[in-house]
Every structure is written in C-alpha cells, then in structure tokens.
XYZ file of C-alpha atoms in Angstrom:
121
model
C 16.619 4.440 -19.638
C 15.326 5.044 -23.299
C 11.971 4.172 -24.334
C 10.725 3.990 -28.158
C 7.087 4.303 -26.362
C 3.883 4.507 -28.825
C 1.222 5.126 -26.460
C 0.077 5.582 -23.079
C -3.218 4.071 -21.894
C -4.598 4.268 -18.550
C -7.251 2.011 -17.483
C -10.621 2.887 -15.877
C -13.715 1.834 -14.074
C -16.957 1.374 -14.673
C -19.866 1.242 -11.944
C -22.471 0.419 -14.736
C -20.192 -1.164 -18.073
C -22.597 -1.022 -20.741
C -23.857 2.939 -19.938
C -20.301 3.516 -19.745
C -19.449 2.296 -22.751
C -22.306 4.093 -24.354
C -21.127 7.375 -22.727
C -17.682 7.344 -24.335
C -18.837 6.205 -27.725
C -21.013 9.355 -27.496
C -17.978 11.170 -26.694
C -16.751 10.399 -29.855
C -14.375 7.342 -28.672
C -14.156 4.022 -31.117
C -14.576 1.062 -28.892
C -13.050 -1.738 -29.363
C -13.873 -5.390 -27.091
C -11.022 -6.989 -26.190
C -13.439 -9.133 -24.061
C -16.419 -9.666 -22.063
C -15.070 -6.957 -19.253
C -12.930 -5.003 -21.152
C -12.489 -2.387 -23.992
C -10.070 -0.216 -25.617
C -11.604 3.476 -26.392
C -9.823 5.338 -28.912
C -9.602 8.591 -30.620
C -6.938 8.800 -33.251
C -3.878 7.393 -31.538
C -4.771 7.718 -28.017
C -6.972 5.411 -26.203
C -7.917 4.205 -22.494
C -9.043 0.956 -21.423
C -12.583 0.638 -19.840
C -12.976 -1.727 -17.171
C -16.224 -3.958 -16.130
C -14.504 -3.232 -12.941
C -15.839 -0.561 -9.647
C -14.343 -0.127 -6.547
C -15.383 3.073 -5.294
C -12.189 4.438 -3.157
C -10.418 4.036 -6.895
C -12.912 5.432 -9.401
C -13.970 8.545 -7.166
C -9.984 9.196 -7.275
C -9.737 8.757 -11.250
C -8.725 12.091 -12.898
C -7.444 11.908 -16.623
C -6.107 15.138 -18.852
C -7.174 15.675 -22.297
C -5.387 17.858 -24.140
C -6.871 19.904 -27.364
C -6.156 22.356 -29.460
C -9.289 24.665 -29.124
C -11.197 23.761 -25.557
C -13.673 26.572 -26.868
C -15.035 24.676 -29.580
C -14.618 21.499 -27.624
C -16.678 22.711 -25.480
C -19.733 24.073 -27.747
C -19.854 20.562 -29.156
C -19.871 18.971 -25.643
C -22.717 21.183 -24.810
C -24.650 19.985 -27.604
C -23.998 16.157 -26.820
C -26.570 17.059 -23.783
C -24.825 13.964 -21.662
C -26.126 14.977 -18.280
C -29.623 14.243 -19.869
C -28.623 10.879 -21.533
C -26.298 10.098 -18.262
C -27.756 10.386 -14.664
C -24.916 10.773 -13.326
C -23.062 12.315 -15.679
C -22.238 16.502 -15.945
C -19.828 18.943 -17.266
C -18.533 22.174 -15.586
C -17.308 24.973 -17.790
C -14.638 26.361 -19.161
C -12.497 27.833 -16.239
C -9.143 29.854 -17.055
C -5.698 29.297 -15.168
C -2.516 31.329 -15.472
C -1.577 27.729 -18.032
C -4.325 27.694 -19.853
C -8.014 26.687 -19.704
C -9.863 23.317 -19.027
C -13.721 22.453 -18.581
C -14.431 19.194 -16.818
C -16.764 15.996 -17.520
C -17.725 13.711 -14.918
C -18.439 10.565 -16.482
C -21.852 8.401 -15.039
C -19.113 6.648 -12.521
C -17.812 9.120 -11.234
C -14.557 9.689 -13.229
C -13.314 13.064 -13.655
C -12.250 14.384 -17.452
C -10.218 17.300 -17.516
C -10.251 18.503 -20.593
C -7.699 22.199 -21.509
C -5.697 23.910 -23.223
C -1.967 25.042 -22.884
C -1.599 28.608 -23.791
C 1.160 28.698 -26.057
C-alpha cells in the first residue's frame, strides 16, 4: 500500500484541560481550538491533538517520542521553563545515554510521558 502521508498526530488526554493546555503552550506548542474539548498543538509541521478527555488506565500508558537535533540544548532550555514549579504534577528527568542515542523525559501534569532524544548519527 502507498501512502502520500503529511503528518502523523496522535491524540492525548487531559486530567485537567485548561492546565494542560497551558503546559504545552509553555512548551513552546501553538494551540489551535478546534472546539470546546479539543485542540491541535503544533510545532512547525508536527502536532498532537489534546483531548478534554481522562481515563486513567489510557493516559498513565501514553508515551510519545520527540525527536531533536541537539537534546543538550533542549534540555538547558527545558530546565529554565521551571515546569515542575508552574505544574504540580508535572517533572522532567535528565538526560540519560543509550547505545542509540540520548533522551531526557517530561511528564506532563496528567501523567503523560515525553520522551524526548537524540539518534546518534
């Protein structure tokens, strides 16, 4: 089967909307409503849907990769963003180094786990 695809875009919970939404606009994400329960977070051309939606089983099982080119300096400008402050709930774990690459992790104020690396080349 060929595909002319254009984008991917998973879609993901939110126990509290609104401090979810404010999370990933302080991420750096554009938001854009669709509607009363939903939005469309993007960066460049990729993008997830946010949900007005929880179930627990479902959001404590949510993992999504983001790949960048430097997870380093990704990483010094999440430190500065001080979510876990801002976010009860929220935190970030550091970088940690595999034999693919290297990834640090944010756990947004649901629950919803952001792993965020870099492929060595």
């Amino acid at each position: 089967m060929e595909h002319k695809a254009k984008s991917i875009r998973p879609f993901i919970g939110a126990q509290d909307y609104r401090i979810s939404r404010e999370f990933y606009c302080d991420l750096g994400f554009e938001e854009v409503i669709i509607a009363s329960n939903l939005s469309l977070f993007q960066y460049g051309a990729m993008g997830f849907y946010l949900q007005d939606a929880y179930v627990k089983d479902w959001v404590d099982n949510t993992m999504v990769f983001l790949e960048v080119d430097n997870v380093t300096d990704f990483w010094e400008q999440l430190v500065k963003l001080d979510l876990s402050s801002k976010y009860e709930h929220a935190r970030i774990v550091p970088i940690k180094e595999y034999d693919w690459g290297k990834e640090c992790f944010i756990h947004d104020p649901s629950g919803v786990l952001w792993h965020v690396g870099e492929f060595y080349k």
